[in-house]
PDB file of C-alpha atoms in Angstrom:
ATOM      1  CA  MET A   1     108.626  86.713-195.142  1.00 85.00           C
ATOM      2  CA  THR A   2     105.108  85.751-196.164  1.00 91.00           C
ATOM      3  CA  LYS A   3     101.597  86.844-195.228  1.00 95.00           C
ATOM      4  CA  ALA A   4      99.306  84.998-192.812  1.00 95.00           C
ATOM      5  CA  VAL A   5      96.156  85.478-190.748  1.00 96.00           C
ATOM      6  CA  ARG A   6      97.051  84.970-187.096  1.00 96.00           C
ATOM      7  CA  VAL A   7      95.079  84.912-183.866  1.00 96.00           C
ATOM      8  CA  HIS A   8      96.858  86.463-180.848  1.00 96.00           C
ATOM      9  CA  LYS A   9      93.857  86.161-178.509  1.00 95.00           C
ATOM     10  CA  VAL A  10      90.577  84.287-178.873  1.00 95.00           C
ATOM     11  CA  GLY A  11      87.434  86.232-179.705  1.00 95.00           C
ATOM     12  CA  GLY A  12      85.327  87.469-182.597  1.00 94.00           C
ATOM     13  CA  PRO A  13      86.387  88.113-186.202  1.00 94.00           C
ATOM     14  CA  GLU A  14      88.229  91.232-185.086  1.00 95.00           C
ATOM     15  CA  VAL A  15      91.013  89.098-183.582  1.00 95.00           C
ATOM     16  CA  LEU A  16      92.054  87.846-187.025  1.00 95.00           C
ATOM     17  CA  THR A  17      95.245  89.736-187.840  1.00 95.00           C
ATOM     18  CA  TYR A  18      96.781  89.882-191.308  1.00 95.00           C
ATOM     19  CA  GLU A  19     100.531  90.209-190.852  1.00 96.00           C
ATOM     20  CA  ASP A  20     104.012  89.168-191.960  1.00 95.00           C
ATOM     21  CA  VAL A  21     105.401  85.850-190.713  1.00 94.00           C
ATOM     22  CA  GLU A  22     108.584  83.900-191.232  1.00 93.00           C
ATOM     23  CA  VAL A  23     108.424  80.551-193.007  1.00 93.00           C
ATOM     24  CA  ALA A  24     111.328  78.205-192.395  1.00 91.00           C
ATOM     25  CA  ALA A  25     113.033  76.129-195.034  1.00 94.00           C
ATOM     26  CA  PRO A  26     111.610  72.602-195.211  1.00 96.00           C
ATOM     27  CA  ALA A  27     113.362  70.094-192.971  1.00 96.00           C
ATOM     28  CA  ALA A  28     113.781  66.388-193.701  1.00 97.00           C
ATOM     29  CA  GLY A  29     110.511  64.900-194.918  1.00 96.00           C
ATOM     30  CA  GLU A  30     108.860  68.306-195.309  1.00 97.00           C
ATOM     31  CA  VAL A  31     107.610  70.370-198.234  1.00 97.00           C
ATOM     32  CA  ARG A  32     107.112  74.110-198.608  1.00 97.00           C
ATOM     33  CA  ILE A  33     104.051  75.075-200.607  1.00 97.00           C
ATOM     34  CA  ARG A  34     102.713  78.331-202.019  1.00 97.00           C
ATOM     35  CA  GLN A  35      98.991  78.254-201.344  1.00 96.00           C
ATOM     36  CA  HIS A  36      96.532  79.264-204.048  1.00 96.00           C
ATOM     37  CA  ALA A  37      93.270  78.523-202.210  1.00 95.00           C
ATOM     38  CA  VAL A  38      92.338  77.936-198.570  1.00 95.00           C
ATOM     39  CA  GLY A  39      89.251  76.134-197.247  1.00 91.00           C
ATOM     40  CA  LEU A  40      87.055  77.871-194.656  1.00 89.00           C
ATOM     41  CA  ASN A  41      85.342  75.606-192.117  1.00 87.00           C
ATOM     42  CA  PHE A  42      83.321  75.864-188.911  1.00 87.00           C
ATOM     43  CA  ILE A  43      86.243  74.352-187.022  1.00 89.00           C
ATOM     44  CA  ASP A  44      88.209  77.514-187.853  1.00 93.00           C
ATOM     45  CA  VAL A  45      85.620  79.524-185.907  1.00 93.00           C
ATOM     46  CA  TYR A  46      85.824  77.091-182.975  1.00 94.00           C
ATOM     47  CA  PHE A  47      89.580  77.655-182.675  1.00 95.00           C
ATOM     48  CA  ARG A  48      89.253  81.411-183.138  1.00 95.00           C
ATOM     49  CA  THR A  49      86.606  81.742-180.399  1.00 95.00           C
ATOM     50  CA  GLY A  50      88.409  79.384-178.024  1.00 94.00           C
ATOM     51  CA  LEU A  51      85.752  76.665-178.096  1.00 94.00           C
ATOM     52  CA  TYR A  52      88.558  74.397-179.304  1.00 94.00           C
ATOM     53  CA  LYS A  53      91.859  75.107-177.603  1.00 93.00           C
ATOM     54  CA  ALA A  54      94.744  75.826-179.958  1.00 93.00           C
ATOM     55  CA  PRO A  55      98.152  74.353-179.039  1.00 92.00           C
ATOM     56  CA  SER A  56      99.513  77.853-178.433  1.00 92.00           C
ATOM     57  CA  LEU A  57      99.006  81.568-179.052  1.00 93.00           C
ATOM     58  CA  PRO A  58      99.416  83.176-181.465  1.00 95.00           C
ATOM     59  CA  PHE A  59      98.376  80.652-184.092  1.00 95.00           C
ATOM     60  CA  ILE A  60      97.640  80.718-187.804  1.00 95.00           C
ATOM     61  CA  ALA A  61      94.046  79.632-188.451  1.00 93.00           C
ATOM     62  CA  GLY A  62      92.905  77.134-191.063  1.00 93.00           C
ATOM     63  CA  ASN A  63      93.388  73.414-191.637  1.00 92.00           C
ATOM     64  CA  GLU A  64      93.038  72.772-195.370  1.00 93.00           C
ATOM     65  CA  ALA A  65      94.353  74.345-198.544  1.00 95.00           C
ATOM     66  CA  ALA A  66      95.759  73.688-201.998  1.00 96.00           C
ATOM     67  CA  GLY A  67      98.758  75.079-203.805  1.00 96.00           C
ATOM     68  CA  GLU A  68     102.033  74.299-205.527  1.00 97.00           C
ATOM     69  CA  VAL A  69     105.283  72.911-204.184  1.00 97.00           C
ATOM     70  CA  VAL A  70     108.085  75.470-204.127  1.00 97.00           C
ATOM     71  CA  ALA A  71     110.758  73.516-202.205  1.00 96.00           C
ATOM     72  CA  VAL A  72     111.304  70.078-200.702  1.00 97.00           C
ATOM     73  CA  GLY A  73     113.401  68.966-197.763  1.00 96.00           C
ATOM     74  CA  PRO A  74     115.962  66.146-197.631  1.00 96.00           C
ATOM     75  CA  GLY A  75     114.515  62.713-198.233  1.00 96.00           C
ATOM     76  CA  VAL A  76     111.410  63.864-200.100  1.00 96.00           C
ATOM     77  CA  THR A  77     111.282  62.032-203.421  1.00 94.00           C
ATOM     78  CA  ASN A  78     107.577  61.854-204.283  1.00 94.00           C
ATOM     79  CA  PHE A  79     107.060  65.624-204.585  1.00 96.00           C
ATOM     80  CA  HIS A  80     108.921  68.176-206.666  1.00 96.00           C
ATOM     81  CA  PRO A  81     108.754  71.946-207.179  1.00 96.00           C
ATOM     82  CA  GLY A  82     105.782  72.775-209.377  1.00 95.00           C
ATOM     83  CA  ASP A  83     103.603  69.856-208.223  1.00 96.00           C
ATOM     84  CA  ARG A  84     100.001  70.766-207.498  1.00 97.00           C
ATOM     85  CA  VAL A  85      98.946  69.514-204.059  1.00 97.00           C
ATOM     86  CA  ALA A  86      96.206  69.704-201.429  1.00 96.00           C
ATOM     87  CA  TYR A  87      95.951  68.741-197.763  1.00 94.00           C
ATOM     88  CA  TYR A  88      93.985  68.681-194.525  1.00 92.00           C
ATOM     89  CA  TYR A  89      96.343  69.096-191.590  1.00 90.00           C
ATOM     90  CA  ASN A  90      97.030  71.044-188.403  1.00 91.00           C
ATOM     91  CA  LEU A  91      96.512  74.764-187.939  1.00 93.00           C
ATOM     92  CA  GLY A  92      98.450  77.012-190.300  1.00 92.00           C
ATOM     93  CA  GLY A  93      96.279  77.136-193.404  1.00 93.00           C
ATOM     94  CA  TYR A  94      95.543  80.880-193.579  1.00 95.00           C
ATOM     95  CA  ALA A  95      98.912  81.752-195.061  1.00 95.00           C
ATOM     96  CA  SER A  96     100.466  82.529-198.415  1.00 96.00           C
ATOM     97  CA  GLU A  97     103.072  79.826-197.849  1.00 96.00           C
ATOM     98  CA  ARG A  98     103.647  77.101-195.271  1.00 96.00           C
ATOM     99  CA  VAL A  99     105.798  74.071-194.522  1.00 96.00           C
ATOM    100  CA  ILE A 100     104.045  70.736-194.085  1.00 95.00           C
ATOM    101  CA  PRO A 101     105.080  67.052-193.824  1.00 96.00           C
ATOM    102  CA  ALA A 102     105.167  65.464-197.255  1.00 96.00           C
ATOM    103  CA  ASP A 103     103.085  62.487-196.112  1.00 94.00           C
ATOM    104  CA  LYS A 104     100.143  64.823-195.404  1.00 94.00           C
ATOM    105  CA  LEU A 105      99.904  65.973-199.031  1.00 95.00           C
ATOM    106  CA  VAL A 106      98.031  64.542-201.986  1.00 94.00           C
ATOM    107  CA  LYS A 107      98.693  65.415-205.604  1.00 95.00           C
ATOM    108  CA  LEU A 108      95.916  67.205-207.436  1.00 95.00           C
ATOM    109  CA  PRO A 109      94.876  65.813-210.834  1.00 94.00           C
ATOM    110  CA  ASP A 110      94.917  68.333-213.653  1.00 92.00           C
ATOM    111  CA  HIS A 111      91.118  68.436-213.856  1.00 94.00           C
ATOM    112  CA  ILE A 112      90.772  69.477-210.176  1.00 93.00           C
ATOM    113  CA  THR A 113      91.249  73.201-209.573  1.00 94.00           C
ATOM    114  CA  TYR A 114      93.020  74.634-206.543  1.00 95.00           C
ATOM    115  CA  GLU A 115      89.691  75.950-205.275  1.00 94.00           C
ATOM    116  CA  GLN A 116      88.082  72.523-205.545  1.00 91.00           C
ATOM    117  CA  GLY A 117      91.033  70.799-203.932  1.00 91.00           C
ATOM    118  CA  ALA A 118      91.059  73.221-201.015  1.00 92.00           C
ATOM    119  CA  VAL A 119      87.443  72.526-200.050  1.00 87.00           C
ATOM    120  CA  LEU A 120      87.177  68.811-200.808  1.00 86.00           C
ATOM    121  CA  MET A 121      89.722  67.404-198.365  1.00 86.00           C
ATOM    122  CA  LEU A 122      87.894  67.764-195.040  1.00 85.00           C
ATOM    123  CA  LYS A 123      84.444  67.009-196.429  1.00 86.00           C
ATOM    124  CA  GLY A 124      85.635  64.153-198.625  1.00 85.00           C
ATOM    125  CA  LEU A 125      87.546  62.486-195.792  1.00 86.00           C
ATOM    126  CA  THR A 126      84.538  62.950-193.491  1.00 86.00           C
ATOM    127  CA  VAL A 127      82.257  61.188-195.970  1.00 87.00           C
ATOM    128  CA  TRP A 128      84.812  58.430-196.448  1.00 87.00           C
ATOM    129  CA  TYR A 129      85.216  57.589-192.767  1.00 87.00           C
ATOM    130  CA  LEU A 130      81.476  57.829-192.091  1.00 88.00           C
ATOM    131  CA  LEU A 131      80.581  55.405-194.885  1.00 87.00           C
ATOM    132  CA  HIS A 132      83.609  53.121-194.637  1.00 87.00           C
ATOM    133  CA  LYS A 133      84.888  53.254-191.045  1.00 89.00           C
ATOM    134  CA  THR A 134      82.150  54.438-188.671  1.00 89.00           C
ATOM    135  CA  PHE A 135      79.792  51.990-190.376  1.00 88.00           C
ATOM    136  CA  LYS A 136      80.692  50.208-193.569  1.00 88.00           C
ATOM    137  CA  VAL A 137      77.849  50.856-195.989  1.00 86.00           C
ATOM    138  CA  GLU A 138      77.349  47.985-198.403  1.00 85.00           C
ATOM    139  CA  GLN A 139      74.995  47.045-201.193  1.00 83.00           C
ATOM    140  CA  GLY A 140      71.449  46.677-199.886  1.00 83.00           C
ATOM    141  CA  HIS A 141      71.851  49.200-197.060  1.00 83.00           C
ATOM    142  CA  ARG A 142      69.620  52.264-197.020  1.00 80.00           C
ATOM    143  CA  VAL A 143      71.066  55.523-195.811  1.00 80.00           C
ATOM    144  CA  LEU A 144      69.117  58.510-194.505  1.00 79.00           C
ATOM    145  CA  ILE A 145      71.079  61.724-195.088  1.00 79.00           C
ATOM    146  CA  HIS A 146      69.788  64.926-193.519  1.00 75.00           C
ATOM    147  CA  ALA A 147      70.640  68.313-195.053  1.00 70.00           C
ATOM    148  CA  ALA A 148      71.829  66.693-198.266  1.00 73.00           C
ATOM    149  CA  ALA A 149      72.262  70.124-199.864  1.00 72.00           C
ATOM    150  CA  GLY A 150      75.425  70.764-197.823  1.00 77.00           C
ATOM    151  CA  GLY A 151      78.950  69.849-198.846  1.00 80.00           C
ATOM    152  CA  ILE A 152      79.122  66.554-196.949  1.00 81.00           C
ATOM    153  CA  GLY A 153      75.574  65.588-197.948  1.00 81.00           C
ATOM    154  CA  LEU A 154      76.202  66.283-201.621  1.00 82.00           C
ATOM    155  CA  LEU A 155      79.387  64.222-201.615  1.00 83.00           C
ATOM    156  CA  ALA A 156      77.726  61.356-199.762  1.00 82.00           C
ATOM    157  CA  CYS A 157      74.783  61.328-202.173  1.00 79.00           C
ATOM    158  CA  SER A 158      76.699  61.718-205.404  1.00 72.00           C
ATOM    159  CA  GLY A 159      80.326  60.691-205.305  1.00 52.00           C
ATOM    160  CA  HIS A 160      80.053  57.665-203.022  1.00 46.00           C
ATOM    161  CA  THR A 161      76.849  56.206-204.436  1.00 46.00           C
ATOM    162  CA  ARG A 162      78.213  56.271-207.961  1.00 47.00           C
ATOM    163  CA  SER A 163      81.139  54.062-207.063  1.00 45.00           C
ATOM    164  CA  ALA A 164      81.035  50.286-206.689  1.00 38.00           C
ATOM    165  CA  PRO A 165      79.817  48.478-204.688  1.00 41.00           C
ATOM    166  CA  CYS A 166      77.316  51.114-203.563  1.00 43.00           C
ATOM    167  CA  HIS A 167      75.893  52.305-206.871  1.00 41.00           C
ATOM    168  CA  ARG A 168      72.506  50.738-206.106  1.00 40.00           C
ATOM    169  CA  HIS A 169      71.925  52.399-202.746  1.00 44.00           C
ATOM    170  CA  ARG A 170      68.598  54.118-202.323  1.00 48.00           C
ATOM    171  CA  ARG A 171      68.872  57.616-200.957  1.00 49.00           C
ATOM    172  CA  LEU A 172      66.368  59.538-198.889  1.00 48.00           C
ATOM    173  CA  GLU A 173      67.500  63.112-198.633  1.00 48.00           C
ATOM    174  CA  GLY A 174      66.355  64.589-195.352  1.00 47.00           C
ATOM    175  CA  GLN A 175      63.629  67.152-195.940  1.00 49.00           C
ATOM    176  CA  GLY A 176      62.001  67.127-192.516  1.00 54.00           C
ATOM    177  CA  ARG A 177      60.508  64.744-190.011  1.00 57.00           C
ATOM    178  CA  ARG A 178      57.295  64.170-191.973  1.00 63.00           C
ATOM    179  CA  ARG A 179      59.002  62.723-195.023  1.00 65.00           C
ATOM    180  CA  ALA A 180      61.205  60.530-192.823  1.00 60.00           C
ATOM    181  CA  ARG A 181      58.126  59.143-191.083  1.00 62.00           C
ATOM    182  CA  GLN A 182      56.422  58.480-194.421  1.00 66.00           C
ATOM    183  CA  TRP A 183      59.442  56.514-195.574  1.00 60.00           C
ATOM    184  CA  LEU A 184      59.919  54.603-192.318  1.00 58.00           C
ATOM    185  CA  ARG A 185      56.308  53.692-191.495  1.00 63.00           C
ATOM    186  CA  PRO A 186      55.671  50.893-194.033  1.00 62.00           C
ATOM    187  CA  ARG A 187      59.174  49.513-193.686  1.00 55.00           C
ATOM    188  CA  HIS A 188      59.749  49.558-189.944  1.00 53.00           C
ATOM    189  CA  PRO A 189      56.483  48.941-188.026  1.00 51.00           C
ATOM    190  CA  LEU A 190      58.313  48.814-184.688  1.00 46.00           C
ATOM    191  CA  GLN A 191      59.339  52.461-185.126  1.00 48.00           C
ATOM    192  CA  ARG A 192      55.766  53.753-185.180  1.00 50.00           C
ATOM    193  CA  GLY A 193      55.482  53.929-181.410  1.00 54.00           C
ATOM    194  CA  LYS A 194      58.798  55.725-181.093  1.00 51.00           C
ATOM    195  CA  LEU A 195      57.820  58.278-183.726  1.00 47.00           C
ATOM    196  CA  ARG A 196      54.438  58.840-182.051  1.00 56.00           C
ATOM    197  CA  ARG A 197      56.094  59.387-178.650  1.00 55.00           C
ATOM    198  CA  ALA A 198      58.583  61.785-180.221  1.00 50.00           C
ATOM    199  CA  ARG A 199      55.727  63.835-181.684  1.00 52.00           C
ATOM    200  CA  GLN A 200      53.955  63.927-178.314  1.00 56.00           C
ATOM    201  CA  ALA A 201      57.109  65.014-176.532  1.00 52.00           C
ATOM    202  CA  ASP A 202      57.568  67.807-179.047  1.00 49.00           C
ATOM    203  CA  GLN A 203      54.073  69.241-178.605  1.00 51.00           C
ATOM    204  CA  PRO A 204      54.922  71.508-175.618  1.00 46.00           C
ATOM    205  CA  ARG A 205      57.867  72.977-177.525  1.00 44.00           C
ATOM    206  CA  ARG A 206      55.704  73.650-180.592  1.00 43.00           C
ATOM    207  CA  ALA A 207      53.051  75.315-178.415  1.00 42.00           C
ATOM    208  CA  LEU A 208      55.687  77.517-176.765  1.00 39.00           C
ATOM    209  CA  ARG A 209      57.049  78.572-180.156  1.00 43.00           C
ATOM    210  CA  ARG A 210      53.519  79.548-181.257  1.00 42.00           C
ATOM    211  CA  ARG A 211      53.026  81.692-178.110  1.00 42.00           C
ATOM    212  CA  LEU A 212      56.350  83.407-178.712  1.00 40.00           C
TER     213      LEU A 212
END
């Protein structure tokens, strides 16, 4: 038996139930890990409230964590008991131990703590696919990043731009519409009309907020 946080019905935080659960032995290609740190994300709230539909009820919340390997199933040769690992995977993260496919794990370097590993997987992969898959950012491109103080923004502004070939990217951290306009105006004259129309369209909303 191990401990886990399960959701038996969707709702507010009160539906999170801390209880005993059974964890099976790892099957072929699987690894059992003892989790030392679990990442908390907005997607966890979406599943808990029912905004995102879980495969079944009850379910164990959470998608990312880090810990150590305690057992491996048949055929697993690249992980061994005692290895430090992290992952982003299906529901089941809010647990002391869980079983997970070995190909969903990455080994943690010694200089990365469990806490760091548990919170870097989702955000790091998000930054990677945005800058490499959604649109491949290359030298000479300029990237506007709003809310650069958040986890994804910080990773996009620091980790990615320090690595070749993007170490020369200019960054404009989003600090409001005014600064964006100041940056865009001399560089993109065709955008001036669009920005002016956007300001005009926003005037009724600003006036309503002032009345309220």
